[in-house]
Short mmCIF file of C-alpha atoms in Angstrom, two decimals:
data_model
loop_
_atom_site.label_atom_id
_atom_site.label_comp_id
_atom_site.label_asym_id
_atom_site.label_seq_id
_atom_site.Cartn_x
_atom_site.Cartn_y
_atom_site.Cartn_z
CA UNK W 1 -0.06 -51.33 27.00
CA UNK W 2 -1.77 -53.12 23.81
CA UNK W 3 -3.04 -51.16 20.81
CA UNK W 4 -6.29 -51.15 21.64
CA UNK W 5 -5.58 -48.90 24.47
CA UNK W 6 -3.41 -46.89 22.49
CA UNK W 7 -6.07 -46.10 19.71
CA UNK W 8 -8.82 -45.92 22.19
CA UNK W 9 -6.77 -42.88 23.10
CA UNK W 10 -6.30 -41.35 19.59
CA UNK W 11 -10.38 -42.18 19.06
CA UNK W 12 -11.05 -40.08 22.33
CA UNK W 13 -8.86 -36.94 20.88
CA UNK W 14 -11.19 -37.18 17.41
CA UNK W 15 -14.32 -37.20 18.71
CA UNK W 16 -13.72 -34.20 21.10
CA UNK W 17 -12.40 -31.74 18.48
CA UNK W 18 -14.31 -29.65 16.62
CA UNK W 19 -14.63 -29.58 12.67
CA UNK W 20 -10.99 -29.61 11.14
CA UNK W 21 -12.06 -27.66 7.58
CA UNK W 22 -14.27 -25.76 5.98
CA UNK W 23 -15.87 -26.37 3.08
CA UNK W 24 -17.48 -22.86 2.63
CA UNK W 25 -14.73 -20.70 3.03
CA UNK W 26 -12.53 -22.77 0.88
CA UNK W 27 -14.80 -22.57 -1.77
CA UNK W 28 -15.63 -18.86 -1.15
CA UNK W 29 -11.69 -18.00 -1.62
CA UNK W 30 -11.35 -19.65 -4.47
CA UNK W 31 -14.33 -18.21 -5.84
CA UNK W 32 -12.94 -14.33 -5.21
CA UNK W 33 -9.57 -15.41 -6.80
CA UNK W 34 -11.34 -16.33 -10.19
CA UNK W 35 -13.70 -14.06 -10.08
CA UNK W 36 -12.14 -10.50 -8.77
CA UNK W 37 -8.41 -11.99 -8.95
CA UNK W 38 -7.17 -7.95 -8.59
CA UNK W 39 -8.33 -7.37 -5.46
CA UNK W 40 -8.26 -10.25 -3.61
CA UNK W 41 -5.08 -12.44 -4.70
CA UNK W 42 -2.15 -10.38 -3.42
CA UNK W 43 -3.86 -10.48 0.21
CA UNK W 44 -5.00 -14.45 0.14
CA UNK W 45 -1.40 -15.10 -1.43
CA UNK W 46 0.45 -13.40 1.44
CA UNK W 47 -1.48 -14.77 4.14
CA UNK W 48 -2.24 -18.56 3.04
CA UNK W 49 -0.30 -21.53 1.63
CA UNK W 50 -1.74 -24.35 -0.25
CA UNK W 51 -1.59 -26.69 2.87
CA UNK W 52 -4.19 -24.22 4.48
CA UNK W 53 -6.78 -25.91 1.77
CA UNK W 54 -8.18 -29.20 3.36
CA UNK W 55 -10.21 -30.58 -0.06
CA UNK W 56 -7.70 -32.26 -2.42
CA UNK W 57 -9.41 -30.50 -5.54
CA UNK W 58 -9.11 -27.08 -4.04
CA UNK W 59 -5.26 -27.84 -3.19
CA UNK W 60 -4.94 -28.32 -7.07
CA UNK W 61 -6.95 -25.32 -8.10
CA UNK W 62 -5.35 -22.91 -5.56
CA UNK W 63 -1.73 -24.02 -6.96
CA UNK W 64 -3.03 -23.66 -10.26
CA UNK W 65 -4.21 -19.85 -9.87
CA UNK W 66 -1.39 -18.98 -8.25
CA UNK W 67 1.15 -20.83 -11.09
CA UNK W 68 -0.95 -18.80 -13.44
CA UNK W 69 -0.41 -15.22 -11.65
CA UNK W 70 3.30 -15.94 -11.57
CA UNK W 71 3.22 -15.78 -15.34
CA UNK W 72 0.84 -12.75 -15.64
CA UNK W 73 -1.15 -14.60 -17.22
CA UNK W 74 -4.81 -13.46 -16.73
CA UNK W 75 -7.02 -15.38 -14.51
CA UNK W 76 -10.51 -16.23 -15.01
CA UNK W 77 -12.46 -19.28 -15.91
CA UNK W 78 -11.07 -19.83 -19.24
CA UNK W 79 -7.57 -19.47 -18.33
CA UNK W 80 -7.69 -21.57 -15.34
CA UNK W 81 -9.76 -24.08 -17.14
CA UNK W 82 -7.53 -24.60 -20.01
CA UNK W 83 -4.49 -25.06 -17.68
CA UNK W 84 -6.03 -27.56 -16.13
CA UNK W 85 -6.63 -29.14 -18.77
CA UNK W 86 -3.05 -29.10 -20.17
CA UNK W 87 -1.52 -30.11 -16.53
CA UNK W 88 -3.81 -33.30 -16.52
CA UNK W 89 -5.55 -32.08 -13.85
CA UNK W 90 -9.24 -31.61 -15.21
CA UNK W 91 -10.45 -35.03 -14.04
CA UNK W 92 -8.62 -34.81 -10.53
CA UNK W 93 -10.42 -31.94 -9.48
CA UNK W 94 -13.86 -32.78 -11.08
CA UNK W 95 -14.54 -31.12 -14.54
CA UNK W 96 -15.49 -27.61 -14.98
CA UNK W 97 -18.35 -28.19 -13.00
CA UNK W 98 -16.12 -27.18 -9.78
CA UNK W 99 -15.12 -23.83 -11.75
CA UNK W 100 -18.67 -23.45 -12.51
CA UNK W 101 -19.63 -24.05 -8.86
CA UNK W 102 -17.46 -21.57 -7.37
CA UNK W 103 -17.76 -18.41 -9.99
CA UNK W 104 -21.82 -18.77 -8.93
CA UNK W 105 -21.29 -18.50 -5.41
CA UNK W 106 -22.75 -15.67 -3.50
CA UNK W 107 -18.96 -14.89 -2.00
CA UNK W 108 -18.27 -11.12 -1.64
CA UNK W 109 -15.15 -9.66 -0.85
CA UNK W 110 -15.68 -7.69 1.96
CA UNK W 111 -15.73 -10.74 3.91
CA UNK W 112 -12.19 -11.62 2.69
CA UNK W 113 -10.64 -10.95 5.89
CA UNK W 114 -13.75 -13.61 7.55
CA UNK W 115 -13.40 -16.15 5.02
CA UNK W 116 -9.17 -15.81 5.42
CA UNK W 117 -9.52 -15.92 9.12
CA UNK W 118 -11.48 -19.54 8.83
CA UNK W 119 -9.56 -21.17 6.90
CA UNK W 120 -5.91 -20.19 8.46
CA UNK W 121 -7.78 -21.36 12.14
CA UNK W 122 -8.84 -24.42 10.63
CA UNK W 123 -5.10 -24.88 9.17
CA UNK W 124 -4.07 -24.59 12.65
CA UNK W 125 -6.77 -26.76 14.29
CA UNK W 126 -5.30 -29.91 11.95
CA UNK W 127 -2.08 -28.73 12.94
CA UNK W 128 -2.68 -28.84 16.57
CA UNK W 129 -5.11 -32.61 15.87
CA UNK W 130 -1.88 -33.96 14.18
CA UNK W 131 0.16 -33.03 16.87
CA UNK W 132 -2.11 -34.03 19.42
CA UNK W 133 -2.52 -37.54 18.13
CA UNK W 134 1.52 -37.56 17.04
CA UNK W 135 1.99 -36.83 21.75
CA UNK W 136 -0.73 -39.14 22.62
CA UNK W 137 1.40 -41.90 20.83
CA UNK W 138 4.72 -40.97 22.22
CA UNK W 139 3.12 -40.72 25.80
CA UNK W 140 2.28 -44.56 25.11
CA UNK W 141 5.56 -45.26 23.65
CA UNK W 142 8.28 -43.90 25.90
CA UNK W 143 6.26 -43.60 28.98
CA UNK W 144 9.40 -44.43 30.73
CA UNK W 145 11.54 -40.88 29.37
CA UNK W 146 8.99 -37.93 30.35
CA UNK W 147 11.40 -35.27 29.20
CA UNK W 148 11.61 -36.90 25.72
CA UNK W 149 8.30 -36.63 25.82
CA UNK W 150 7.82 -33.25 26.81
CA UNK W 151 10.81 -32.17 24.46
CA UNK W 152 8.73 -33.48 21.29
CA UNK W 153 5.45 -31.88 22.50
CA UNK W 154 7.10 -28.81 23.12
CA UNK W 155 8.86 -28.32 19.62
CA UNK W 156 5.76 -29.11 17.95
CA UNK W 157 3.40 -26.91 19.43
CA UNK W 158 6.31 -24.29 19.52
CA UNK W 159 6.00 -24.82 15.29
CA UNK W 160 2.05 -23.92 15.43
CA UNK W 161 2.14 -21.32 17.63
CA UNK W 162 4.56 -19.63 15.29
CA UNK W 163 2.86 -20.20 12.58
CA UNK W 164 -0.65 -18.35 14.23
CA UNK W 165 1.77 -15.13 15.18
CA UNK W 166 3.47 -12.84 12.75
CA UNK W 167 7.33 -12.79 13.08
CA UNK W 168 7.71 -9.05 14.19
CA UNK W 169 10.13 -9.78 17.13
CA UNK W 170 13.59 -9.28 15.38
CA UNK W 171 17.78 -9.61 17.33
CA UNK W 172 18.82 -6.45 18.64
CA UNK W 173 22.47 -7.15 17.25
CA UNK W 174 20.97 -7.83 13.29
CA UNK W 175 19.48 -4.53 13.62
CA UNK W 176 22.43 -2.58 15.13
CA UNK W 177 24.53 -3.61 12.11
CA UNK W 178 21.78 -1.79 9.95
CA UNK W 179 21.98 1.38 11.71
CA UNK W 180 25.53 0.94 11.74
CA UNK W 181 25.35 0.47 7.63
CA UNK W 182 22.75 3.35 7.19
CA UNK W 183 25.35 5.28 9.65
CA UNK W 184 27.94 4.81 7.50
CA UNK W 185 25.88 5.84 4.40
CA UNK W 186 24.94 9.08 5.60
CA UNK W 187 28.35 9.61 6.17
CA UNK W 188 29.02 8.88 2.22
CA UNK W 189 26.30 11.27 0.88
CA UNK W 190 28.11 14.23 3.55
CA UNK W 191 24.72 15.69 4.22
CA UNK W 192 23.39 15.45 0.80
CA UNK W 193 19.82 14.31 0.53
CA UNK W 194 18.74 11.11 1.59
CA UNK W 195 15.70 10.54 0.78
CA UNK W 196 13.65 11.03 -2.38
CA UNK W 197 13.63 14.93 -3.38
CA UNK W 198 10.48 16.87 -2.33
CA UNK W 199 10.66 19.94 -4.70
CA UNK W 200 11.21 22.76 -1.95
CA UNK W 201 15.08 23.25 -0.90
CA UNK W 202 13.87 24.16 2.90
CA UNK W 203 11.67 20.89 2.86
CA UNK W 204 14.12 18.86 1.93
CA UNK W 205 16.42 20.18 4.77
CA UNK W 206 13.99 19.61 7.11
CA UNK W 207 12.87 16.41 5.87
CA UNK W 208 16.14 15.23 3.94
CA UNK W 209 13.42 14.06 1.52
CA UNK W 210 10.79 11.66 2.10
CA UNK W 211 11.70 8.42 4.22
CA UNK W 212 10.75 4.94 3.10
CA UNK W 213 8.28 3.70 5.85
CA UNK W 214 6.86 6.87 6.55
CA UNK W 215 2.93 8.17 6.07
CA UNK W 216 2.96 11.67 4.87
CA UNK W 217 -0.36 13.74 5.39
CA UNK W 218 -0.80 16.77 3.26
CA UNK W 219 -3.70 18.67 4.47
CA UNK W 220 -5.27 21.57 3.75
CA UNK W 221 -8.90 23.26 3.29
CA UNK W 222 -11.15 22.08 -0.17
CA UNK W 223 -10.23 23.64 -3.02
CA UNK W 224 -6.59 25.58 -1.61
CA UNK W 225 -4.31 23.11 -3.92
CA UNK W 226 -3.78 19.85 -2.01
CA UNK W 227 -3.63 18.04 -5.79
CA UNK W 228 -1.91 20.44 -7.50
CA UNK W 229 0.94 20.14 -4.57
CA UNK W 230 0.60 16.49 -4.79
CA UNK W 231 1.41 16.56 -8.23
CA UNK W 232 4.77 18.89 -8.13
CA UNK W 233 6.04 16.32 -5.27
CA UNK W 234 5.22 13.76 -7.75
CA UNK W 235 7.02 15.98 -10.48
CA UNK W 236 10.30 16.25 -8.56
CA UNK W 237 10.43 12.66 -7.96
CA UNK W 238 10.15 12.07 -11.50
CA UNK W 239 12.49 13.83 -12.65
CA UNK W 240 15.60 12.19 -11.69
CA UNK W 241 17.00 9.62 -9.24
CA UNK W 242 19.92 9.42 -7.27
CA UNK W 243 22.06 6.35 -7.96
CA UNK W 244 24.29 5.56 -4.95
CA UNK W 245 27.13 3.59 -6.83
CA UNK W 246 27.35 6.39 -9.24
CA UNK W 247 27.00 9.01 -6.55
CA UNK W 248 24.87 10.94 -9.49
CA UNK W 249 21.34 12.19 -10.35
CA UNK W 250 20.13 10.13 -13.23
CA UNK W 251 16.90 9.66 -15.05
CA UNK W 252 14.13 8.41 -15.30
CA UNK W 253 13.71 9.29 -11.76
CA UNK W 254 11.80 7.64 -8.99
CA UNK W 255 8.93 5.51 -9.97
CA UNK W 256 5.43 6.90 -8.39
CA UNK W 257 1.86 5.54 -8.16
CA UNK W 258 -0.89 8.15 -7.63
CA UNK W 259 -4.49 7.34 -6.24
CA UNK W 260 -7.04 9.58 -7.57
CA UNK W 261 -9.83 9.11 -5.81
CA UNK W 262 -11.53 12.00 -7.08
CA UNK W 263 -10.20 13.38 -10.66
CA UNK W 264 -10.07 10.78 -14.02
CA UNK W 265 -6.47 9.73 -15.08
CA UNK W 266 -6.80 11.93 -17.67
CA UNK W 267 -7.41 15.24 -15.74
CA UNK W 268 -4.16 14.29 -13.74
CA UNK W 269 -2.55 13.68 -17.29
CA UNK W 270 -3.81 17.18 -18.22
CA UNK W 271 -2.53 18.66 -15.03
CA UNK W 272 0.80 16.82 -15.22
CA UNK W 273 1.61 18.31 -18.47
CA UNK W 274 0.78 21.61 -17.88
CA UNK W 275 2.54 22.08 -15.24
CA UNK W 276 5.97 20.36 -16.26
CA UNK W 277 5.05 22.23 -19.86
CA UNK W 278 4.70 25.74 -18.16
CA UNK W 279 1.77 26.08 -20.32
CA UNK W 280 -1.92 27.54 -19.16
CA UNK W 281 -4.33 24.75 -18.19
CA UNK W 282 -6.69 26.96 -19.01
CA UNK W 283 -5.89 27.75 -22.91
CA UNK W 284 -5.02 23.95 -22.96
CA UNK W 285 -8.97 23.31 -22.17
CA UNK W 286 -10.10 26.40 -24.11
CA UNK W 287 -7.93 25.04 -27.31
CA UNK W 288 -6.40 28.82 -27.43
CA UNK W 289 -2.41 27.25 -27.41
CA UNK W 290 0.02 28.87 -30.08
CA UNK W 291 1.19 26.36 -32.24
CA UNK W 292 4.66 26.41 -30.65
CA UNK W 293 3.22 25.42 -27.67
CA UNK W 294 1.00 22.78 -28.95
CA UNK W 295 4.07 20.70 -30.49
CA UNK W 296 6.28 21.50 -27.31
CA UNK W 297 3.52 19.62 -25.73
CA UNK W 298 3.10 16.97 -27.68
CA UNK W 299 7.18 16.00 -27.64
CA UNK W 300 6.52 16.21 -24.11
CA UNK W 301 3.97 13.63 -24.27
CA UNK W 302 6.31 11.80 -26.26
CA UNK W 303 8.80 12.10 -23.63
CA UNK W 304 5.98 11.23 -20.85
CA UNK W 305 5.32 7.93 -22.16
CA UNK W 306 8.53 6.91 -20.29
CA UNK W 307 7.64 8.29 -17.20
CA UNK W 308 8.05 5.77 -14.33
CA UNK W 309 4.22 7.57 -13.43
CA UNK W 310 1.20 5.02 -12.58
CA UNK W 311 -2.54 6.41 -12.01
CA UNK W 312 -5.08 4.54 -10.50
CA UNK W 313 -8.28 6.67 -10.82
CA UNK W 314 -10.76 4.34 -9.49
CA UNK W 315 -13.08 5.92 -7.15
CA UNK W 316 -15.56 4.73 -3.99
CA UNK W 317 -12.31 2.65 -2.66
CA UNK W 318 -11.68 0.23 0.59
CA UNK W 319 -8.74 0.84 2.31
CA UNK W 320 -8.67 -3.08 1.64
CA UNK W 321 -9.08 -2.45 -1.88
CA UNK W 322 -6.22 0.20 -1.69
CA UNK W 323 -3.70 -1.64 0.24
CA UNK W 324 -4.40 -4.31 -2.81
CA UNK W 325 -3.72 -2.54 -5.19
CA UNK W 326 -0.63 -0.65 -3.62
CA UNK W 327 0.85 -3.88 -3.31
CA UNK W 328 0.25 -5.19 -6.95
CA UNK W 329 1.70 -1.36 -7.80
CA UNK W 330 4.21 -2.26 -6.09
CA UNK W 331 5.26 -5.93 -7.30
CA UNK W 332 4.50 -4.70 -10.76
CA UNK W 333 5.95 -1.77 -11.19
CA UNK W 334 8.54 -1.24 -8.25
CA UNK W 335 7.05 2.08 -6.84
CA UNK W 336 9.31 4.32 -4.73
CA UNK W 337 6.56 6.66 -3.50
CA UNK W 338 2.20 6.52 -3.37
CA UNK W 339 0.63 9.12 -3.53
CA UNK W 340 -3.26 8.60 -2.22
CA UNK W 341 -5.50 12.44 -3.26
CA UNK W 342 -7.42 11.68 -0.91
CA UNK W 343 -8.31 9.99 2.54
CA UNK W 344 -11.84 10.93 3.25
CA UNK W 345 -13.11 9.09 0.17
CA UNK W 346 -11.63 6.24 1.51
CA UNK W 347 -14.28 3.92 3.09
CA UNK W 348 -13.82 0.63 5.46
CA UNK W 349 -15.70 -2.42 4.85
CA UNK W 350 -15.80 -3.27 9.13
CA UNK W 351 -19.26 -2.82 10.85
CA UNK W 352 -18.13 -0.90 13.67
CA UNK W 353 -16.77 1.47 11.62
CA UNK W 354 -19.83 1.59 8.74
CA UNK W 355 -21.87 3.03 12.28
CA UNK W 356 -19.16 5.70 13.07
CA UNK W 357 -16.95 7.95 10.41
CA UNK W 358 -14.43 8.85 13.19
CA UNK W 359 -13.64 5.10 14.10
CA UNK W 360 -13.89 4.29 10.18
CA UNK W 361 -11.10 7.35 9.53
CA UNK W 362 -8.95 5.47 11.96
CA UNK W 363 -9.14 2.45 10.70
CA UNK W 364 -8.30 3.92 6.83
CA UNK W 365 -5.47 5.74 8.59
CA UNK W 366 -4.12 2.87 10.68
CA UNK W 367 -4.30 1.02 7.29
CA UNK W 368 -2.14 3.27 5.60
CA UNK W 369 0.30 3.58 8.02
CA UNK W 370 0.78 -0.07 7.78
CA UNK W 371 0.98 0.01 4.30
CA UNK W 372 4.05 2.62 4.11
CA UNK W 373 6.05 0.34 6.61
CA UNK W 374 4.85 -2.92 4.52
CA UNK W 375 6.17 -1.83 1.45
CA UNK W 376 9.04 0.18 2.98
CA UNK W 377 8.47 3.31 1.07
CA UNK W 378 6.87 6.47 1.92
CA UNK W 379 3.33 7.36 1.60
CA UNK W 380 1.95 10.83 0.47
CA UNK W 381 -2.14 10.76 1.61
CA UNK W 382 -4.08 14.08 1.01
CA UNK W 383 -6.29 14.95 3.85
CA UNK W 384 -9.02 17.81 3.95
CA UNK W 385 -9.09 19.89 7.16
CA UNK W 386 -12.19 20.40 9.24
CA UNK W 387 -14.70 23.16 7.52
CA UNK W 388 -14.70 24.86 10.77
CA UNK W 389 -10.98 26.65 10.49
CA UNK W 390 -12.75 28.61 7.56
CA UNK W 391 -14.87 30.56 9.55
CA UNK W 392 -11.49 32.88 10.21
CA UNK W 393 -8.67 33.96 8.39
CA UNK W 394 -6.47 32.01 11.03
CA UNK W 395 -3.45 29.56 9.43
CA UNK W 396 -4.38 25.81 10.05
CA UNK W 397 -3.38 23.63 12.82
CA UNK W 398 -3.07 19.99 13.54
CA UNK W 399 -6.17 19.98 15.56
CA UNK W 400 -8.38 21.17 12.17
CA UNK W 401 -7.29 17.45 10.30
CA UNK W 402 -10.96 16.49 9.36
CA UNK W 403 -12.86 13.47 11.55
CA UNK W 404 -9.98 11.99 13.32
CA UNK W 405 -6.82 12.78 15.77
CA UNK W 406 -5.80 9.46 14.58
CA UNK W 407 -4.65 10.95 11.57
CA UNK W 408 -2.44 13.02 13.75
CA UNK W 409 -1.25 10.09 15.77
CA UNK W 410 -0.05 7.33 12.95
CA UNK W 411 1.41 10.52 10.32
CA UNK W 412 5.21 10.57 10.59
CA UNK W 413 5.09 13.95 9.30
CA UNK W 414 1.86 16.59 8.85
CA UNK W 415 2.16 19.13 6.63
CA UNK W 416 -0.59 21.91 6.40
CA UNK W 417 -1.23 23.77 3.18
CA UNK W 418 -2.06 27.55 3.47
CA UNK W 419 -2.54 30.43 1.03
CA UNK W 420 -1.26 33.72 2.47
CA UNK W 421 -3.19 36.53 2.14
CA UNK W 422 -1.53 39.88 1.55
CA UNK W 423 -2.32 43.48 -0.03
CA UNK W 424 1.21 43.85 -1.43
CA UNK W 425 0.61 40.54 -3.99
CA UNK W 426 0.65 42.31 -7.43
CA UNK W 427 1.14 39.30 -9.55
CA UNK W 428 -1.79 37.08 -9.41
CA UNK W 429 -0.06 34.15 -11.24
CA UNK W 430 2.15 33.62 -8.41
CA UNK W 431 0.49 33.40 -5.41
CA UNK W 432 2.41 33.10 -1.77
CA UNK W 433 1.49 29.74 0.16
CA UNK W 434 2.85 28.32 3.35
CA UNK W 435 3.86 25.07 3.71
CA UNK W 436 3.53 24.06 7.60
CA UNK W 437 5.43 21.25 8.82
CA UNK W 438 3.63 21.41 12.07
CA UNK W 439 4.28 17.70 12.65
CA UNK W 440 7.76 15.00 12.27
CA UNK W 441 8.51 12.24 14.41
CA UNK W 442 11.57 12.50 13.34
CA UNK W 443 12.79 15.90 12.75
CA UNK W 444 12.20 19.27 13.34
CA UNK W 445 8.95 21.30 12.62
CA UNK W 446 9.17 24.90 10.49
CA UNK W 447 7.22 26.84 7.89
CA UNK W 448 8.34 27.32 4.75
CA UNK W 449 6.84 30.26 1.70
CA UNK W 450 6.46 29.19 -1.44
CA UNK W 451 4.79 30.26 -4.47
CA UNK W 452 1.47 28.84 -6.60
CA UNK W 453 2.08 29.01 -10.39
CA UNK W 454 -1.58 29.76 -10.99
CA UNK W 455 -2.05 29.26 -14.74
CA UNK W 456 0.33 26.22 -14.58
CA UNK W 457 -1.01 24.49 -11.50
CA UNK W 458 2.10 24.06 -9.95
CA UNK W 459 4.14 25.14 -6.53
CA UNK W 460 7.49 27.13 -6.80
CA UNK W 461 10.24 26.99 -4.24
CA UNK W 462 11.28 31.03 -4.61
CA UNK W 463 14.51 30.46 -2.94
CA UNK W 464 15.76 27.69 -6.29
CA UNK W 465 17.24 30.23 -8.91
CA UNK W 466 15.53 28.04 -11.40
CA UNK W 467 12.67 26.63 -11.42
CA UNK W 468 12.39 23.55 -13.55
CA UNK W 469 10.67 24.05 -16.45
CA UNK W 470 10.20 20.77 -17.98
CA UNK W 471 11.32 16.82 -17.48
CA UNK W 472 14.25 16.02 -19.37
#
């Protein structure tokens, strides 16, 4: 066989394929990343490498972004200029002209997931062209040993395919020794809780706390105290933590990101305080506080200052945009528990669901689903129920969650938020609620009375003896 045979071969492979890169979507990418860097990077980061760029320049630019993040240092033009600069690598990539060139482009980011999806198949196509030309020339070379050649082929198109796949396929016997090792650790804690502290003493029996992985819906009818619950779960996991080598409660307590997709940071601030305070949120807003209770407050701000507690109060969010930020939350600030107030102001950014609210509301709550088990902690989303239920005095039932019955079908556990009503209440400041576990995949399902602290926004487990009345 001479060489001209051989390459006539390899020429024949080239000209059939397809394009191998794209010059568009590399440029688009690298656009987002220096121009909205917070909500694009984490996602283009976890799903690309830097041999997924095909241009040289863009190799060098993408490595220098991402050399830049891993410092914290802040990325835009400037920044990323001025490194590239210092690195020597100004001139290699083509001036600032390139920067230039790709903050003007007309890139948006809801197309991430488009522009991520052409350049990882393109990654793949030169994969499968190197390969390719790599089996054309061992068919030529050891034409005489088919199963060498076969064994070759196989391995390397065994290598692409697993790169186009996510690795979710895991040995039976690695996972038995974690049960075995979470077994054992139950064992240790003798029935104490397990997982981070909810605030109600029958919850937490049912639940034994909230489990990393899991997607928590809190629903309830507008304007019953779906927030102000929020908040007191968020409360109790503040307050302490348990340390396992210790086998003690210590503080600061769990760390816990909160979504407000509908109140400023400040009003949860406001909210927050009052209720760990036990002070009216009322004669807080009015300015009517006694001066004892205006410097208790104010050494509790002190105190708050320390407070593992991060707010996010941007409003008009993607579930892309949220699943972002979650994870930068999380990489930044270690969060043990989200808390998202709340899922119908969630939007998607896909077409199919822009033309229909119930497929968009599954999307939002297949998203966050993912989410809880991606970060491996649990999830707390606030849900409204459908307007419907409030035609009669009846308690709430799975079937009222607002827009979707996929909300029903990817929660771990649904709990429904009701106020009781009752002619023997003669205390309007505490006000007798039932929490409704009326869903857990894992667990059992009860109903549980507690009480709303009216004038401190807050919920009260009546069967504590105490009931905590501040943070430290």
């Amino acid at each position: 066989m001479t060489k001209n045979m051989k390459r006539k071969g390899v020429d024949t492979i080239k000209e059939a394929i397809p394009a191998l890169f794209s010059i568009e979507a590399e440029k688009a990418l690298l656009g987002l990343m220096l121009t909205n860097p917070e909500l694009v990077f984490d996602q283009i980061r976890e799903r690309l490498t830097v041999e997924d760029f095909y241009i040289p320049a863009h190799r060098i630019l993408y490595e220098a972004i991402s050399e830049l993040h891993a410092k914290n240092i802040a990325i835009d033009l400037t920044t990323v200029h001025q490194y590239l600069v210092d690195h020597h690598l100004d001139e290699k990539i083509g001036g600032a002209a390139l920067l230039a060139d790709l903050v003007a482009s007309f890139a948006t980011h809801l197309n991430l997931e488009s522009y991520i999806k052409i350049l990882k198949e393109k990654s793949i196509l030169r994969r499968l062209h190197s390969a390719a030309l790599t089996i054309v020339q061992n068919i030529y070379e050891n034409s005489h040993s088919v199963s060498q050649v076969l064994d070759q082929a196989e391995k390397q198109i065994f290598e692409i395919t697993d790169l186009a796949v996510s690795r979710s396929t895991v040995k039976a016997s690695v996972e038995i020794q974690k049960a075995i090792e979470l077994i054992d650790c139950f064992h240790k804690r003798k029935g104490r809780l397990f997982g981070i502290p909810t605030g109600f003493h029958h919850l937490d029996q049912i639940t034994t706390g909230w489990q990393n992985g899991d997607m928590i819906v809190l629903a309830a009818r507008p304007g019953v105290g779906k927030t102000a619950l929020g908040l007191t779960f968020a409360c109790r996991a503040l307050k302490e933590r348990y340390d396992q080598t210790r086998d003690l409660w210590i503080k600061p307590g769990y760390s816990v990101g909160f979504f407000s997709l509908e109140m400023t940071a400040v009003q949860i601030m406001l909210r927050l305080l009052a209720a760990i305070g036990s002070e009216s949120l009322q004669k807080i807003r009015r300015g009517e506080l006694e001066p004892a209770s205006l410097e208790k407050l104010k050494m509790l701000a002190d105190d708050a200052k320390e407070w593992p507690f991060y707010i996010d109060d941007s409003s008009d969010l993607t579930i892309h945009q949220l699943r972002a930020k979650a994870r930068r939350m999380k990489n930044q600030f270690g969060v043990d528990l989200i808390i998202i107030d709340y899922l119908q102001l969630l939007h998607s950014d896909s077409q199919q669901a822009k033309e229909n609210r119930q497929v968009e509301i599954s999307e939002i709550s297949r998203g966050i689903k993912a989410l809880a088990k991606e970060l491996n902690i649990p999830i707390i989303v606030l849900a409204q129920l459908n307007r419907r239920m409030e035609e009669g005095r009846s308690e709430p039932a799975l079937h009222h969650l607002r827009e979707s019955g996929a909300i029903e079908q990817d929660a771990d556990v649904v709990i429904l938020l009701h106020r009781l009503e009752s002619d023997s209440v003669t205390d309007m400041t505490k006000i007798p609620y039932l929490i409704h576990v009326a869903k857990q995949r894992n667990g059992p399902t009860d109903k549980i009375e507690v009480l709303f602290n009216a004038p401190y926004t807050r919920f009260e487990d009546p069967l504590r003896h105490e009931i905590e009345q501040s943070y430290v």
